[in-house]
Short mmCIF file of C-alpha atoms in Angstrom, two decimals:
data_model
loop_
_atom_site.label_atom_id
_atom_site.label_comp_id
_atom_site.label_asym_id
_atom_site.label_seq_id
_atom_site.Cartn_x
_atom_site.Cartn_y
_atom_site.Cartn_z
CA MET A 1 -29.42 -20.40 27.41
CA THR A 2 -29.70 -21.38 23.79
CA ASP A 3 -28.35 -18.80 21.35
CA ARG A 4 -32.20 -17.53 19.95
CA ASP A 5 -32.25 -16.47 23.94
CA LEU A 6 -28.81 -14.52 23.66
CA GLN A 7 -30.25 -12.92 20.66
CA GLN A 8 -33.17 -11.79 22.74
CA HIS A 9 -30.61 -10.54 25.29
CA ILE A 10 -29.14 -8.34 22.85
CA ALA A 11 -32.18 -7.23 21.09
CA ARG A 12 -33.60 -6.06 24.37
CA LYS A 13 -30.15 -4.67 25.95
CA SER A 14 -31.13 -6.54 28.71
CA PHE A 15 -27.62 -7.90 30.26
CA LEU A 16 -26.72 -10.88 32.68
CA PRO A 17 -23.39 -10.08 34.16
CA VAL A 18 -21.36 -12.95 32.69
CA TYR A 19 -21.54 -15.35 29.93
CA LEU A 20 -19.87 -18.19 29.06
CA LEU A 21 -19.75 -19.39 24.99
CA TYR A 22 -18.38 -22.28 24.39
CA GLY A 23 -17.87 -25.09 21.99
CA GLU A 24 -16.54 -26.33 18.60
CA GLU A 25 -18.18 -23.54 16.27
CA ASP A 26 -15.34 -20.79 17.29
CA PHE A 27 -16.69 -18.74 14.60
CA LEU A 28 -20.24 -18.29 16.19
CA ILE A 29 -18.92 -18.05 19.34
CA GLU A 30 -16.98 -14.18 17.82
CA ARG A 31 -19.72 -13.04 16.11
CA ARG A 32 -22.18 -13.46 19.16
CA ALA A 33 -19.56 -12.26 21.53
CA LYS A 34 -19.09 -9.25 19.14
CA ALA A 35 -22.29 -8.33 19.14
CA LEU A 36 -22.76 -8.51 22.81
CA ALA A 37 -20.14 -6.51 23.47
CA GLU A 38 -21.86 -3.32 20.94
CA ALA A 39 -25.00 -3.71 22.68
CA ALA A 40 -23.87 -3.54 26.07
CA LEU A 41 -21.43 -0.57 25.14
CA ASP A 42 -24.88 1.08 23.46
CA GLY A 43 -22.41 3.81 21.88
CA SER A 44 -20.14 4.63 25.01
CA ASP A 45 -16.52 4.75 24.36
CA PRO A 46 -14.76 1.66 24.13
CA SER A 47 -11.03 3.18 24.82
CA PHE A 48 -12.96 3.51 28.57
CA ASN A 49 -15.39 0.68 28.90
CA HIS A 50 -14.23 -2.46 26.76
CA ASP A 51 -11.28 -5.21 27.77
CA ILE A 52 -10.06 -7.44 25.63
CA PHE A 53 -7.53 -10.65 27.57
CA ARG A 54 -6.50 -13.74 26.27
CA GLY A 55 -6.70 -16.65 28.59
CA THR A 56 -3.33 -18.30 27.24
CA GLU A 57 -1.78 -14.87 27.79
CA HIS A 58 -3.15 -13.38 30.91
CA LYS A 59 -4.22 -13.93 34.66
CA ALA A 60 -7.50 -14.53 35.81
CA GLU A 61 -6.33 -11.96 38.66
CA GLU A 62 -6.06 -9.55 35.77
CA VAL A 63 -9.53 -10.23 34.18
CA THR A 64 -11.12 -10.16 37.63
CA ILE A 65 -9.77 -6.82 38.14
CA ALA A 66 -11.38 -5.11 35.03
CA ALA A 67 -14.38 -6.73 35.31
CA ASN A 68 -14.55 -4.78 39.05
CA ALA A 69 -13.90 -1.61 37.71
CA PHE A 70 -16.40 1.21 37.35
CA PRO A 71 -17.58 1.80 34.00
CA PHE A 72 -16.48 5.32 33.03
CA MET A 73 -18.87 7.77 30.89
CA GLY A 74 -21.28 4.60 29.97
CA GLU A 75 -23.95 2.17 32.40
CA LYS A 76 -21.70 -0.86 31.36
CA ARG A 77 -18.08 -1.78 30.92
CA VAL A 78 -17.24 -5.18 28.87
CA VAL A 79 -15.05 -7.40 29.65
CA LEU A 80 -14.39 -10.17 26.85
CA VAL A 81 -11.93 -13.07 27.27
CA ARG A 82 -10.86 -14.92 24.19
CA GLU A 83 -9.28 -18.77 24.76
CA SER A 84 -10.60 -18.68 28.35
CA ASP A 85 -10.03 -22.14 28.72
CA PRO A 86 -6.94 -22.27 30.92
CA LEU A 87 -8.60 -19.28 33.21
CA LEU A 88 -12.06 -21.36 33.81
CA LYS A 89 -9.74 -23.77 35.63
CA GLN A 90 -8.51 -20.90 38.09
CA ARG A 91 -10.15 -20.23 41.64
CA ALA A 92 -10.18 -16.22 41.02
CA LEU A 93 -12.50 -16.53 38.50
CA LEU A 94 -14.87 -18.77 39.77
CA GLN A 95 -14.79 -16.47 43.02
CA TYR A 96 -15.49 -13.47 40.54
CA VAL A 97 -18.31 -15.46 39.07
CA GLN A 98 -20.47 -16.30 42.35
CA GLN A 99 -20.59 -12.58 42.89
CA PRO A 100 -19.85 -10.69 39.84
CA SER A 101 -20.40 -7.04 39.45
CA PRO A 102 -23.58 -5.42 38.00
CA ASP A 103 -21.57 -3.09 36.44
CA THR A 104 -19.92 -5.48 34.04
CA VAL A 105 -20.61 -7.68 31.51
CA LEU A 106 -17.98 -10.48 31.48
CA LEU A 107 -17.81 -12.59 28.07
CA LEU A 108 -15.81 -15.86 28.29
CA CYS A 109 -15.10 -17.65 25.09
CA ALA A 110 -13.94 -21.03 25.33
CA GLY A 111 -13.49 -24.23 23.22
CA PRO A 112 -15.28 -27.34 23.93
CA LEU A 113 -15.04 -28.54 27.52
CA LYS A 114 -14.31 -31.31 28.83
CA PRO A 115 -13.74 -32.95 32.61
CA SER A 116 -10.42 -32.33 34.30
CA ARG A 117 -8.96 -35.57 35.48
CA THR A 118 -6.46 -33.59 37.78
CA ARG A 119 -7.18 -30.61 40.27
CA SER A 120 -4.83 -28.31 42.26
CA LYS A 121 -5.28 -26.42 45.42
CA LYS A 122 -5.26 -22.92 43.78
CA SER A 123 -7.74 -24.27 40.37
CA VAL A 124 -10.81 -25.79 40.06
CA GLY A 125 -12.33 -27.53 36.97
CA ALA A 126 -13.76 -25.64 34.30
CA THR A 127 -17.07 -27.74 34.03
CA ASP A 128 -16.90 -26.52 37.63
CA LEU A 129 -17.45 -22.82 36.61
CA LEU A 130 -19.87 -24.22 33.93
CA THR A 131 -21.98 -26.13 36.46
CA PHE A 132 -22.13 -23.28 38.79
CA LEU A 133 -23.25 -21.18 35.90
CA ARG A 134 -25.90 -23.32 34.68
CA GLU A 135 -27.42 -23.35 38.34
CA ALA A 136 -27.21 -19.53 38.45
CA GLU A 137 -29.19 -19.28 35.01
CA ARG A 138 -31.87 -20.82 36.64
CA GLY A 139 -32.50 -18.80 39.77
CA LYS A 140 -34.61 -16.32 40.18
CA THR A 141 -32.13 -13.93 39.67
CA PRO A 142 -29.55 -15.26 37.63
CA THR A 143 -25.97 -13.90 37.49
CA GLY A 144 -24.86 -15.43 34.70
CA SER A 145 -25.45 -18.00 31.77
CA VAL A 146 -24.04 -20.72 29.16
CA VAL A 147 -24.40 -21.25 25.52
CA GLU A 148 -22.83 -24.09 23.78
CA TYR A 149 -22.13 -24.05 19.95
CA LYS A 150 -21.92 -27.47 18.75
CA PRO A 151 -21.28 -27.93 14.79
CA LEU A 152 -24.03 -27.35 12.49
CA LYS A 153 -25.93 -30.48 11.25
CA ASP A 154 -27.09 -30.51 7.57
CA ALA A 155 -30.74 -29.01 8.47
CA GLU A 156 -28.72 -26.17 10.58
CA ALA A 157 -26.47 -25.37 8.07
CA LEU A 158 -29.37 -24.92 4.96
CA GLN A 159 -31.18 -23.02 7.87
CA TRP A 160 -28.27 -20.57 8.50
CA ILE A 161 -27.46 -19.91 5.22
CA VAL A 162 -30.96 -18.78 4.36
CA ARG A 163 -30.88 -16.39 7.41
CA GLU A 164 -27.31 -15.21 6.90
CA VAL A 165 -28.29 -14.10 2.89
CA GLU A 166 -31.72 -12.73 4.30
CA HIS A 167 -29.68 -10.53 7.17
CA ALA A 168 -27.81 -9.22 4.27
CA GLY A 169 -31.26 -7.88 2.87
CA ARG A 170 -31.10 -10.57 0.25
CA ARG A 171 -32.87 -13.72 -0.58
CA ILE A 172 -31.51 -17.43 -1.89
CA SER A 173 -33.59 -19.95 -3.95
CA PRO A 174 -33.77 -23.07 -2.22
CA GLU A 175 -31.56 -24.97 -4.71
CA ALA A 176 -28.91 -22.50 -4.70
CA SER A 177 -28.91 -22.94 -1.16
CA THR A 178 -28.62 -26.44 -1.56
CA VAL A 179 -25.74 -26.05 -4.12
CA VAL A 180 -23.78 -24.08 -2.03
CA HIS A 181 -24.01 -26.79 1.41
CA ALA A 182 -23.57 -29.37 -0.89
CA LEU A 183 -19.95 -27.60 -2.29
CA ILE A 184 -19.06 -26.09 1.09
CA GLY A 185 -20.15 -28.02 3.74
CA ASN A 186 -21.42 -27.00 7.47
CA GLY A 187 -18.42 -24.86 8.72
CA ALA A 188 -20.03 -21.53 9.79
CA ARG A 189 -16.74 -19.74 9.12
CA GLU A 190 -16.53 -21.39 5.61
CA LEU A 191 -20.13 -20.45 4.27
CA SER A 192 -20.04 -17.12 5.99
CA SER A 193 -16.93 -16.38 3.35
CA GLU A 194 -18.33 -18.19 0.53
CA ILE A 195 -21.95 -16.22 0.96
CA GLU A 196 -20.40 -13.04 1.43
CA LYS A 197 -18.51 -13.66 -2.06
CA LEU A 198 -21.81 -14.71 -3.47
CA LEU A 199 -23.44 -11.42 -2.32
CA ILE A 200 -20.55 -8.62 -3.31
CA ALA A 201 -19.87 -10.95 -6.82
CA HIS A 202 -23.82 -10.12 -7.75
CA PRO A 203 -25.25 -6.91 -6.19
CA GLU A 204 -27.73 -6.18 -8.35
CA HIS A 205 -29.77 -9.61 -7.83
CA ALA A 206 -32.25 -9.47 -5.35
CA ARG A 207 -32.28 -13.16 -4.77
CA ILE A 208 -29.45 -15.19 -5.27
CA ALA A 209 -29.88 -18.35 -8.30
CA VAL A 210 -28.09 -21.42 -8.52
CA GLU A 211 -26.27 -20.17 -11.65
CA ASP A 212 -24.74 -17.35 -9.25
CA VAL A 213 -23.63 -20.14 -7.12
CA TYR A 214 -21.89 -21.95 -9.78
CA ASP A 215 -20.17 -19.02 -11.39
CA GLN A 216 -19.08 -17.86 -8.13
CA LEU A 217 -17.56 -21.48 -6.90
CA GLY A 218 -16.13 -22.08 -10.09
CA ALA A 219 -18.19 -25.05 -10.61
CA SER A 220 -19.76 -26.29 -13.62
CA ARG A 221 -23.39 -26.29 -14.00
CA GLN A 222 -23.57 -29.81 -15.53
CA TYR A 223 -20.63 -31.35 -13.90
CA ASN A 224 -20.69 -31.03 -10.09
CA VAL A 225 -20.60 -33.06 -7.17
CA PHE A 226 -24.22 -32.03 -6.40
CA GLU A 227 -25.23 -33.34 -10.05
CA LEU A 228 -23.02 -36.25 -9.51
CA ALA A 229 -25.09 -36.87 -5.91
CA ASN A 230 -28.63 -36.54 -8.07
CA ALA A 231 -27.54 -38.81 -11.06
CA VAL A 232 -26.78 -41.75 -8.52
CA LEU A 233 -29.95 -41.21 -6.62
CA ALA A 234 -31.80 -41.80 -9.72
CA ARG A 235 -29.45 -44.69 -10.63
CA ASP A 236 -28.19 -43.44 -13.64
CA ALA A 237 -24.91 -45.23 -14.24
CA ARG A 238 -24.37 -43.31 -17.79
CA ARG A 239 -24.59 -39.82 -16.35
CA SER A 240 -22.86 -40.61 -12.80
CA GLN A 241 -19.79 -42.01 -14.96
CA GLU A 242 -20.18 -38.77 -17.13
CA ILE A 243 -20.29 -36.54 -14.26
CA LEU A 244 -17.37 -38.12 -12.09
CA GLN A 245 -14.84 -38.60 -15.26
CA HIS A 246 -15.13 -34.78 -15.67
CA LEU A 247 -14.71 -34.26 -11.43
CA LEU A 248 -11.91 -36.00 -11.26
CA VAL A 249 -9.80 -34.12 -13.42
CA SER A 250 -9.70 -30.95 -11.03
CA GLU A 251 -11.38 -32.35 -7.65
CA GLU A 252 -9.95 -34.72 -4.76
CA PRO A 253 -11.53 -38.26 -4.65
CA LEU A 254 -12.21 -38.08 -1.05
CA MET A 255 -13.93 -34.13 -1.25
CA ILE A 256 -16.10 -36.45 -3.62
CA VAL A 257 -16.95 -39.18 -1.15
CA ASN A 258 -17.30 -36.58 1.34
CA VAL A 259 -20.33 -34.72 -0.03
CA LEU A 260 -21.88 -37.56 -1.59
CA PHE A 261 -22.31 -38.93 1.73
CA ARG A 262 -23.63 -35.64 2.95
CA GLN A 263 -26.28 -35.64 0.31
CA ILE A 264 -27.20 -39.38 0.22
#
């Protein structure tokens, strides 16, 4: 399943009993898990039907007991497990996933999953649970699904910036989105933080312009890494040296090299 498929589940409020959201982009995992939980609860009192666990602090048996409980004054229970990586190796959780409660939406959030080299009698590999869920979502009546969240690539990050701004009911110019990406990078959490600051700083602007970005990020309109990349690409040695001399006063050389590499 892709993230787009998952968003359709949320929009239709049609949920599977188990979702495993894993990968390196923890910010996107947190955001999607929150949206799933809110949609599944559908306004019911979370104090009765929403349990939150942490895999580093709780046992698999505690999670399965909560997941097998009946919802109270609502159609669904939501059981969210953050940092579920250690629990994915426990047989009790795999047994539950094989026969999950239809009244519960179990959300397992984990980091990158790698094959386990060692096994105990009471444990399975995290990839066993991953494999089972992947096979389950291909069945006629799927009981669970898996979504992997990899780090955003450059093109994906640019598209994500535009969607984030549009989601807030605003627009951003192509040049402005490119500058945000050049100065911040591909990290969804960092991008989201800077976009939020941009929107708050310029509430009167329906369209975020490149000048707004420079003002907010404290970058000079003339002397910034983005303009340095343009000068290098234009093979303008004099302009490149001029911009670089200004940048070296306040910016780390390694950051400059990283952004240049990404842009060029």
